[in-house]
Coordinates of C-alpha atoms in Angstrom, one line a residue:
Chain A
X1 CA -25.6 -8.5 -75.7
X2 CA -25.1 -9.3 -72.1
X3 CA -21.3 -9.8 -72.2
X4 CA -19.1 -7.2 -70.7
X5 CA -17.5 -6.0 -74.1
X6 CA -20.7 -5.6 -75.8
X7 CA -22.4 -3.7 -72.9
X8 CA -19.5 -1.2 -72.8
X9 CA -19.6 -1.1 -76.6
X10 CA -23.6 -0.1 -76.4
X11 CA -23.3 2.0 -73.4
X12 CA -20.4 4.2 -75.3
X13 CA -22.3 4.4 -78.7
X14 CA -25.2 5.7 -76.6
X15 CA -23.3 8.1 -74.7
X16 CA -21.4 9.5 -77.8
X17 CA -24.5 9.7 -79.9
X18 CA -25.8 12.1 -77.0
X19 CA -22.9 14.0 -76.9
X20 CA -22.5 14.2 -80.7
X21 CA -19.2 12.7 -80.7
X22 CA -17.5 9.5 -82.3
X23 CA -17.6 6.4 -80.1
X24 CA -13.8 6.4 -80.4
X25 CA -13.8 9.7 -78.4
X26 CA -15.5 8.4 -75.6
X27 CA -13.4 6.1 -73.0
X28 CA -14.5 4.3 -69.9
X29 CA -12.5 6.6 -67.4
X30 CA -14.5 9.7 -68.5
X31 CA -17.2 11.4 -66.6
X32 CA -20.4 12.6 -68.5
X33 CA -19.2 16.1 -67.8
X34 CA -16.1 15.4 -69.7
X35 CA -18.2 14.2 -72.7
X36 CA -20.4 17.3 -72.4
X37 CA -23.6 15.9 -71.3
X38 CA -26.0 17.9 -69.1
X39 CA -28.7 16.7 -67.0
X40 CA -31.3 16.7 -69.7
X41 CA -28.7 14.5 -71.9
X42 CA -28.1 12.3 -68.9
X43 CA -32.1 11.7 -68.6
X44 CA -31.9 10.9 -72.6
X45 CA -29.1 8.5 -71.9
X46 CA -30.8 6.6 -69.1
X47 CA -33.9 6.2 -71.3
X48 CA -31.7 4.9 -74.3
X49 CA -29.9 2.5 -72.0
X50 CA -33.3 1.3 -70.8
X51 CA -34.5 0.8 -74.2
X52 CA -31.3 -0.8 -75.5
X53 CA -31.0 -3.5 -72.7
X54 CA -34.7 -3.7 -71.9
X55 CA -33.9 -2.9 -68.3
X56 CA -35.3 -0.4 -65.7
X57 CA -32.9 2.0 -64.1
X58 CA -33.6 3.3 -60.8
X59 CA -32.5 7.1 -61.3
X60 CA -34.2 10.3 -59.9
X61 CA -33.1 13.3 -61.5
X62 CA -33.8 15.3 -58.4
X63 CA -30.7 14.0 -56.8
X64 CA -28.6 11.8 -59.1
X65 CA -26.0 11.4 -56.3
X66 CA -28.4 9.4 -54.1
X67 CA -29.8 7.3 -56.7
X68 CA -28.7 3.7 -56.7
X69 CA -27.3 3.9 -60.1
X70 CA -23.6 5.3 -60.2
X71 CA -23.1 7.7 -63.1
X72 CA -19.8 9.2 -62.0
X73 CA -17.9 7.8 -65.1
X74 CA -18.8 5.9 -68.1
X75 CA -17.1 2.8 -66.5
X76 CA -19.4 2.9 -63.1
X77 CA -22.5 3.3 -65.8
X78 CA -21.5 0.0 -67.6
X79 CA -20.8 -1.7 -64.1
X80 CA -24.4 -0.5 -63.1
X81 CA -26.1 -1.7 -66.2
X82 CA -24.5 -5.1 -66.1
X83 CA -25.6 -5.4 -62.6
X84 CA -29.2 -4.4 -63.6
X85 CA -29.1 -6.9 -66.3
X86 CA -28.1 -9.6 -63.8
X87 CA -30.7 -8.6 -61.4
X88 CA -33.7 -8.1 -64.0
X89 CA -33.0 -10.6 -66.5
X90 CA -32.2 -13.6 -64.1
Chain B
X1 CA -55.5 53.3 -63.4
X2 CA -58.2 51.5 -61.8
X3 CA -58.1 49.4 -58.5
X4 CA -58.8 45.6 -59.0
X5 CA -60.6 43.5 -56.3
X6 CA -61.7 39.7 -56.2
X7 CA -65.2 39.4 -55.4
X8 CA -65.6 35.8 -55.9
X9 CA -63.6 32.6 -55.6
X10 CA -64.3 28.8 -56.5
X11 CA -62.5 25.8 -56.6
X12 CA -62.5 21.9 -56.7
X13 CA -59.3 20.3 -56.1
X14 CA -57.9 17.3 -54.0
X15 CA -58.4 19.1 -50.7
X16 CA -62.1 20.1 -51.2
X17 CA -64.8 20.6 -53.6
X18 CA -65.2 24.1 -52.8
X19 CA -63.4 27.2 -51.3
X20 CA -64.7 26.6 -47.6
X21 CA -63.6 22.8 -47.5
X22 CA -60.1 24.0 -49.1
X23 CA -59.4 26.7 -46.6
X24 CA -60.5 24.0 -43.8
X25 CA -57.8 21.7 -45.4
X26 CA -55.1 24.2 -45.6
X27 CA -55.5 25.5 -41.9
X28 CA -55.4 22.0 -40.7
X29 CA -52.6 20.8 -42.9
X30 CA -54.3 18.0 -44.6
X31 CA -52.7 16.0 -47.3
X32 CA -54.9 15.5 -50.5
X33 CA -52.3 13.1 -51.9
X34 CA -52.7 9.6 -52.1
X35 CA -52.7 6.2 -54.1
X36 CA -54.3 7.1 -57.8
X37 CA -57.3 5.6 -58.7
X38 CA -57.0 5.6 -62.4
X39 CA -56.9 3.0 -65.4
X40 CA -53.7 1.2 -66.0
X41 CA -52.1 2.4 -62.8
X42 CA -50.3 -0.8 -62.6
X43 CA -48.2 -0.1 -65.5
X44 CA -47.2 3.4 -63.9
X45 CA -44.0 3.9 -62.0
X46 CA -45.5 6.9 -60.2
X47 CA -48.7 5.9 -58.5
X48 CA -49.7 8.7 -56.3
X49 CA -51.4 11.9 -57.0
X50 CA -53.5 14.7 -55.7
X51 CA -56.5 13.3 -57.4
X52 CA -60.4 14.7 -56.8
X53 CA -62.0 12.1 -55.2
X54 CA -66.0 11.7 -54.4
X55 CA -66.9 13.3 -57.5
X56 CA -69.2 12.1 -59.8
X57 CA -69.7 13.9 -63.0
X58 CA -73.4 12.8 -63.6
X59 CA -74.4 14.5 -60.1
X60 CA -73.1 17.8 -61.8
X61 CA -73.8 17.5 -65.3
X62 CA -76.3 15.9 -67.7
X63 CA -75.6 13.4 -70.4
X64 CA -75.3 16.2 -73.2
X65 CA -73.0 18.4 -71.2
X66 CA -70.6 15.4 -70.3
X67 CA -70.5 14.5 -74.0
X68 CA -69.0 18.1 -74.4
X69 CA -67.2 18.5 -71.0
X70 CA -63.7 16.9 -70.5
X71 CA -62.7 16.6 -67.0
X72 CA -60.9 19.9 -67.1
X73 CA -63.9 21.8 -68.3
X74 CA -66.0 20.1 -65.6
X75 CA -63.6 21.3 -63.1
X76 CA -63.6 25.0 -64.4
X77 CA -67.5 25.1 -64.4
X78 CA -67.8 23.9 -60.9
X79 CA -65.4 26.5 -59.8
X80 CA -66.9 29.2 -62.1
X81 CA -70.2 28.5 -60.3
X82 CA -68.9 28.9 -57.0
X83 CA -66.9 32.2 -57.9
X84 CA -69.5 33.8 -59.8
X85 CA -72.4 32.9 -57.2
X86 CA -70.4 34.3 -54.4
X87 CA -69.5 37.4 -56.3
X88 CA -73.4 37.9 -57.1
X89 CA -72.7 39.4 -60.3
X90 CA -75.0 39.0 -63.4
X91 CA -73.7 39.6 -67.0
X92 CA -76.0 41.7 -68.8
X93 CA -76.1 44.4 -71.5
X94 CA -72.8 46.4 -71.5
X95 CA -71.6 44.7 -68.6
X96 CA -71.8 41.3 -70.5
X97 CA -70.3 42.9 -73.7
X98 CA -67.2 44.1 -72.1
X99 CA -66.4 41.5 -69.5
X100 CA -64.1 38.5 -70.2
X101 CA -63.0 35.0 -69.2
X102 CA -59.1 34.5 -69.4
X103 CA -58.0 31.1 -68.1
X104 CA -54.9 29.1 -68.0
X105 CA -54.3 25.2 -68.5
X106 CA -51.5 23.2 -69.9
X107 CA -52.9 20.0 -71.0
X108 CA -56.6 21.3 -71.7
X109 CA -58.5 18.2 -72.6
X110 CA -56.0 15.7 -72.1
X111 CA -58.3 12.9 -70.5
X112 CA -60.2 13.0 -73.9
X113 CA -56.9 12.7 -75.8
X114 CA -56.0 9.9 -73.7
X115 CA -59.4 8.1 -74.1
X116 CA -59.6 8.6 -77.8
X117 CA -56.0 7.6 -78.5
X118 CA -56.5 4.4 -76.6
X119 CA -59.7 3.9 -78.9
X120 CA -58.2 4.2 -82.1
X121 CA -54.5 2.9 -81.4
X122 CA -55.0 0.6 -78.6
X123 CA -58.6 -0.8 -79.4
X124 CA -58.1 -0.4 -83.0
X125 CA -61.5 1.5 -83.6
X126 CA -61.9 3.5 -86.5
X127 CA -64.3 5.7 -85.3
X128 CA -64.3 8.5 -82.4
X129 CA -67.1 10.5 -80.7
X130 CA -68.2 13.5 -83.1
X131 CA -67.2 15.9 -80.3
X132 CA -63.5 15.0 -79.6
X133 CA -62.2 18.1 -81.1
X134 CA -64.5 20.7 -79.3
X135 CA -64.0 18.6 -76.0
X136 CA -60.2 18.4 -76.0
X137 CA -59.3 21.9 -77.2
X138 CA -57.5 24.5 -74.8
X139 CA -60.2 27.0 -75.0
X140 CA -63.1 24.5 -74.3
X141 CA -63.4 25.7 -70.7
X142 CA -63.1 29.4 -71.2
X143 CA -65.8 28.9 -74.1
X144 CA -68.1 27.2 -71.7
X145 CA -67.9 29.8 -69.1
X146 CA -68.5 32.5 -71.5
X147 CA -71.5 30.6 -72.9
X148 CA -72.8 29.7 -69.3
X149 CA -72.5 33.3 -68.1
X150 CA -73.2 35.4 -70.9
X151 CA -69.8 37.0 -71.0
X152 CA -69.1 38.4 -74.3
X153 CA -65.9 40.5 -74.0
X154 CA -62.2 39.5 -74.7
X155 CA -61.9 35.8 -73.7
X156 CA -59.1 33.3 -74.4
X157 CA -56.9 30.7 -73.0
X158 CA -53.3 31.2 -71.9
X159 CA -50.9 28.1 -72.0
X160 CA -47.4 28.5 -70.3
X161 CA -47.1 25.1 -68.6
X162 CA -46.8 25.5 -64.7
X163 CA -47.4 29.3 -64.9
X164 CA -50.3 29.4 -67.2
X165 CA -53.0 30.4 -64.4
X166 CA -50.6 33.1 -63.2
X167 CA -50.1 34.4 -66.6
X168 CA -54.0 34.3 -67.3
X169 CA -54.7 35.9 -64.1
X170 CA -52.1 38.8 -64.7
X171 CA -53.5 39.4 -68.1
X172 CA -57.2 39.6 -66.6
X173 CA -55.8 41.7 -63.9
X174 CA -54.5 44.2 -66.5
X175 CA -57.6 44.3 -68.5
X176 CA -59.4 45.5 -65.5
X177 CA -56.7 47.8 -64.2
X178 CA -56.4 49.8 -67.7
X179 CA -60.2 50.3 -67.6
X180 CA -60.6 47.9 -70.6
X181 CA -62.9 45.5 -68.7
X182 CA -65.2 46.1 -65.8
X183 CA -65.0 42.2 -64.9
X184 CA -62.8 39.4 -65.8
X185 CA -63.6 35.6 -64.8
X186 CA -60.2 34.1 -64.7
X187 CA -58.0 31.4 -63.0
X188 CA -57.2 27.9 -64.5
X189 CA -57.8 24.3 -64.6
X190 CA -56.1 21.1 -65.4
X191 CA -56.9 17.3 -65.2
X192 CA -53.6 15.6 -66.1
X193 CA -54.2 12.4 -63.9
X194 CA -54.6 10.2 -66.6
X195 CA -52.3 7.3 -67.7
X196 CA -50.6 9.2 -70.7
X197 CA -50.4 12.4 -68.6
X198 CA -48.5 10.6 -65.8
X199 CA -46.5 8.5 -68.2
X200 CA -45.1 11.5 -69.8
X201 CA -44.0 13.4 -66.6
X202 CA -42.7 9.9 -65.3
X203 CA -40.1 10.1 -68.4
X204 CA -38.7 13.3 -67.0
X205 CA -37.8 11.6 -63.7
X206 CA -38.5 14.4 -61.6
X207 CA -41.5 12.8 -59.9
X208 CA -41.9 11.6 -56.1
X209 CA -42.9 8.1 -55.5
X210 CA -44.0 9.0 -51.9
X211 CA -44.7 12.7 -51.1
X212 CA -44.1 15.9 -52.2
X213 CA -41.9 17.7 -49.4
X214 CA -41.1 21.3 -50.8
X215 CA -37.8 22.8 -49.2
X216 CA -37.5 19.8 -47.0
X217 CA -33.9 18.4 -47.5
X218 CA -35.6 15.1 -47.9
X219 CA -37.6 16.2 -50.8
X220 CA -37.4 13.7 -53.7
X221 CA -39.7 15.4 -56.7
X222 CA -43.1 16.7 -57.6
X223 CA -46.5 15.2 -57.5
X224 CA -49.3 16.0 -59.6
X225 CA -52.6 17.1 -58.8
X226 CA -55.7 18.1 -60.6
X227 CA -58.5 20.7 -60.3
X228 CA -59.6 24.2 -60.8
X229 CA -59.6 27.7 -59.1
X230 CA -61.6 30.5 -60.4
X231 CA -61.9 34.1 -59.5
X232 CA -64.1 37.2 -60.3
X233 CA -61.7 40.3 -60.9
X234 CA -63.7 43.4 -60.7
X235 CA -63.1 46.9 -60.8
X236 CA -63.3 48.5 -57.3
X237 CA -65.7 51.1 -57.9
X238 CA -68.2 48.8 -59.8
X239 CA -67.8 46.4 -56.8
X240 CA -68.6 49.2 -54.3
X241 CA -71.5 50.4 -56.1
X242 CA -73.3 46.9 -56.1
X243 CA -72.1 46.3 -52.4
X244 CA -70.3 43.1 -53.3
X245 CA -67.9 41.6 -50.6
X246 CA -64.2 42.0 -51.2
X247 CA -62.0 39.0 -50.6
X248 CA -58.7 40.8 -51.5
X249 CA -57.3 43.3 -53.8
X250 CA -54.9 42.6 -56.6
X251 CA -52.3 45.2 -57.0
X252 CA -49.8 44.1 -59.4
X253 CA -47.9 41.3 -61.4
X254 CA -44.8 40.9 -63.5
X255 CA -43.7 38.5 -66.1
X256 CA -40.4 37.3 -67.1
X257 CA -38.7 34.7 -69.6
X258 CA -35.4 33.0 -68.2
X259 CA -34.2 32.5 -72.2
X260 CA -32.0 29.9 -71.1
X261 CA -32.9 26.5 -70.5
X262 CA -36.2 24.3 -71.3
X263 CA -36.2 22.6 -68.0
X264 CA -33.8 24.0 -65.6
X265 CA -35.0 27.2 -63.6
X266 CA -33.1 30.3 -63.5
X267 CA -32.6 32.3 -60.2
X268 CA -32.2 35.6 -62.2
X269 CA -35.6 35.0 -64.0
X270 CA -37.1 34.3 -61.1
X271 CA -35.9 37.0 -59.3
X272 CA -36.8 39.5 -62.0
X273 CA -40.5 38.4 -61.8
X274 CA -40.6 39.0 -58.1
X275 CA -39.0 42.3 -58.0
X276 CA -41.0 43.3 -60.9
X277 CA -44.2 42.7 -59.3
X278 CA -43.3 44.5 -56.2
X279 CA -42.3 47.5 -58.5
X280 CA -45.6 47.1 -60.7
X281 CA -47.7 47.0 -57.5
X282 CA -45.8 49.8 -55.7
X283 CA -45.3 47.5 -52.8
X284 CA -42.3 48.0 -50.5
X285 CA -40.2 44.8 -49.6
X286 CA -41.4 45.3 -46.0
X287 CA -45.2 45.0 -46.9
X288 CA -45.0 41.5 -48.2
X289 CA -45.5 39.1 -45.1
X290 CA -46.4 36.0 -47.0
X291 CA -45.6 34.4 -50.3
X292 CA -47.2 31.2 -51.9
X293 CA -44.2 29.6 -53.3
X294 CA -44.0 27.9 -56.6
X295 CA -42.2 25.0 -54.3
X296 CA -42.6 21.9 -56.5
X297 CA -40.4 19.5 -54.4
X298 CA -37.8 19.3 -57.0
X299 CA -34.2 19.7 -56.1
X300 CA -33.8 22.4 -58.6
X301 CA -36.9 24.5 -58.1
X302 CA -36.8 24.9 -54.5
X303 CA -33.3 25.9 -53.9
X304 CA -33.6 28.2 -57.0
X305 CA -36.7 29.9 -55.7
X306 CA -35.1 30.4 -52.1
X307 CA -32.2 32.1 -53.6
X308 CA -34.3 34.2 -55.6
X309 CA -36.4 35.4 -52.9
X310 CA -33.2 35.8 -50.7
X311 CA -31.8 38.0 -53.5
X312 CA -34.8 40.2 -53.6
X313 CA -36.1 40.8 -50.4
X314 CA -32.4 40.9 -48.7
X315 CA -32.7 40.9 -44.7
X316 CA -36.5 41.1 -45.1
X317 CA -36.6 37.5 -46.5
X318 CA -35.8 36.3 -43.0
X319 CA -39.2 38.1 -41.7
X320 CA -41.4 36.8 -44.3
X321 CA -43.4 33.5 -44.4
X322 CA -43.2 31.3 -47.8
X323 CA -45.1 28.1 -48.1
X324 CA -45.7 25.7 -50.8
X325 CA -49.3 24.5 -50.6
X326 CA -48.5 21.7 -53.5
X327 CA -47.3 19.5 -50.5
X328 CA -51.3 19.1 -50.0
X329 CA -53.1 19.7 -53.2
X330 CA -50.2 18.5 -55.7
X331 CA -48.8 20.3 -58.7
X332 CA -51.7 21.2 -60.8
X333 CA -49.6 22.3 -63.6
X334 CA -51.7 25.0 -65.7
X335 CA -54.3 25.3 -62.8
X336 CA -51.9 25.3 -59.9
X337 CA -51.5 29.3 -59.6
X338 CA -55.3 29.4 -59.4
X339 CA -55.7 27.2 -56.6
X340 CA -52.6 28.6 -54.9
X341 CA -54.1 32.2 -54.9
X342 CA -56.6 30.8 -52.4
X343 CA -53.8 30.5 -50.0
X344 CA -52.9 34.0 -50.5
X345 CA -56.8 35.4 -49.9
X346 CA -56.7 33.1 -46.9
X347 CA -53.5 34.8 -45.6
X348 CA -54.7 38.3 -46.4
X349 CA -58.4 37.9 -45.3
X350 CA -58.4 35.1 -42.6
X351 CA -54.9 36.1 -41.2
X352 CA -54.1 32.2 -41.7
X353 CA -50.9 31.3 -43.3
X354 CA -51.1 27.8 -45.0
X355 CA -48.3 25.4 -44.0
X356 CA -45.8 23.7 -46.1
X357 CA -46.5 20.0 -45.1
X358 CA -44.1 16.8 -45.3
X359 CA -41.4 18.9 -44.2
X360 CA -38.9 16.8 -42.5
X361 CA -35.5 18.2 -42.3
X362 CA -33.9 21.8 -43.1
X363 CA -31.9 22.4 -46.4
X364 CA -29.4 25.1 -45.8
X365 CA -30.1 26.0 -49.6
X366 CA -34.0 26.7 -48.7
X367 CA -33.2 28.4 -45.4
X368 CA -36.3 30.7 -45.2
X369 CA -39.5 30.6 -42.9
X370 CA -41.4 27.8 -44.9
X371 CA -44.3 27.7 -42.4
X372 CA -43.3 23.8 -41.6
X373 CA -46.2 21.3 -41.3
X374 CA -48.6 23.6 -39.2
X375 CA -50.6 26.6 -40.2
X376 CA -49.9 29.9 -38.7
X377 CA -51.9 32.9 -37.4
X378 CA -50.2 36.2 -38.6
X379 CA -51.4 39.6 -39.8
X380 CA -50.3 39.9 -43.6
X381 CA -50.5 43.1 -45.4
X382 CA -49.3 41.9 -48.5
X383 CA -48.7 38.7 -50.4
X384 CA -47.1 37.3 -53.5
X385 CA -48.0 34.2 -55.5
X386 CA -45.0 32.7 -57.7
X387 CA -45.2 30.3 -60.5
X388 CA -42.1 29.4 -62.8
X389 CA -42.8 27.3 -65.6
X390 CA -40.9 24.7 -67.7
X391 CA -39.6 26.8 -70.6
X392 CA -38.5 29.6 -68.4
X393 CA -41.6 31.4 -68.4
X394 CA -42.4 33.2 -65.0
X395 CA -45.1 35.2 -63.5
X396 CA -45.8 36.6 -60.1
X397 CA -49.1 38.1 -58.8
X398 CA -49.1 40.9 -55.8
X399 CA -52.1 41.1 -53.9
X400 CA -52.9 43.2 -50.6
X401 CA -55.6 43.0 -47.8
X402 CA -58.6 44.8 -48.6

């Protein structure tokens, strides 16, 4: 589950489930706002990502912009997850 | 309508084991938040809290009592003893039959739940102590106060998360004001600083790992606390007749529901509760010199609360002081309004405004006088105490100098 295609696929699956969409409706260039995920949904996504990849995501809901984890788009989340997997699984 | 006065106050919290030591800490802007000393703290991401230190249950209660008293009940009884002793009231005859106890808590006997879930799930035990249920129930503290002091009138527990104590005290106030009860013992208690209690909050990702800095641009979340605050609310003529010392007068309250979001606060809901409390108490905006803020130190609460206060008070918002004592004692969740009422009493009675400590940098979205870092002397005629809970349930109390 650590190669790029699989990470992207899994992250999209998590986000789509949270947004009550089909994975095919979610593309990597979309923002969470585009897919209709609010702040509470975001916290749930992060939890699901942590569980799926067995990683810990540095994210504080008080100030998402200031967190080390970039949530500006699906692609940035995938990049962040890949980096965390490298750091935390090595 | 009857007038309602406070004739007794008691507390135990991270700042002190009684009211005088808590007032002293608030005057000095002391921080009661520090490293948590609890089981399995190494498995927590959040390792700080406003914990009550230097407290040994065995020094206050006997073995049979400890078997029945969860930590939140112990805190309640310690605070109730101080309040009722100060008030000098004795509940006998008709007074006992008509007086009641209304308390707030959110988690109730959470420590008992945590310990016993551990026993059955983690340690695989198949037997628990026979008193688990009467120890963990949310009305246990209320019932023990009523039993200990022979208080036999309307008594129950209120749960509205972070507004529990304010809802409880507002309800107690209205019982006395309406003439239904001559005296009500009220306030709230919480002891959520156990592994499960903190782990659950961690999940929400609104907790700070280092400090509670309400209204500061550098704020990064809330910090939990524990303890209790208990008060004696008494009908004025009754208090006067027995020559009781009066700490402050409670003059009104309002409650509102955002009916919007389970966690995000609403400016309109908060503003309706604040303006409602002014209307209910008959206070003018210009009478209010101090507001004890809900001020959790989260991004969302502090800017929403500041905006609500600015909306309600208009130009007077720049003249009043609003501090969050959570920066010192942490967020006592269901007990928080009760401990924070002490800051209102100190402002009205002693003319000392408790500061918002940990304040580092102004936030243009929280541009009120938050009494940063250092307590201030000021004559205050009236004060409000805000509480805005998860679930959008709000309760604001109004007090005035007696």
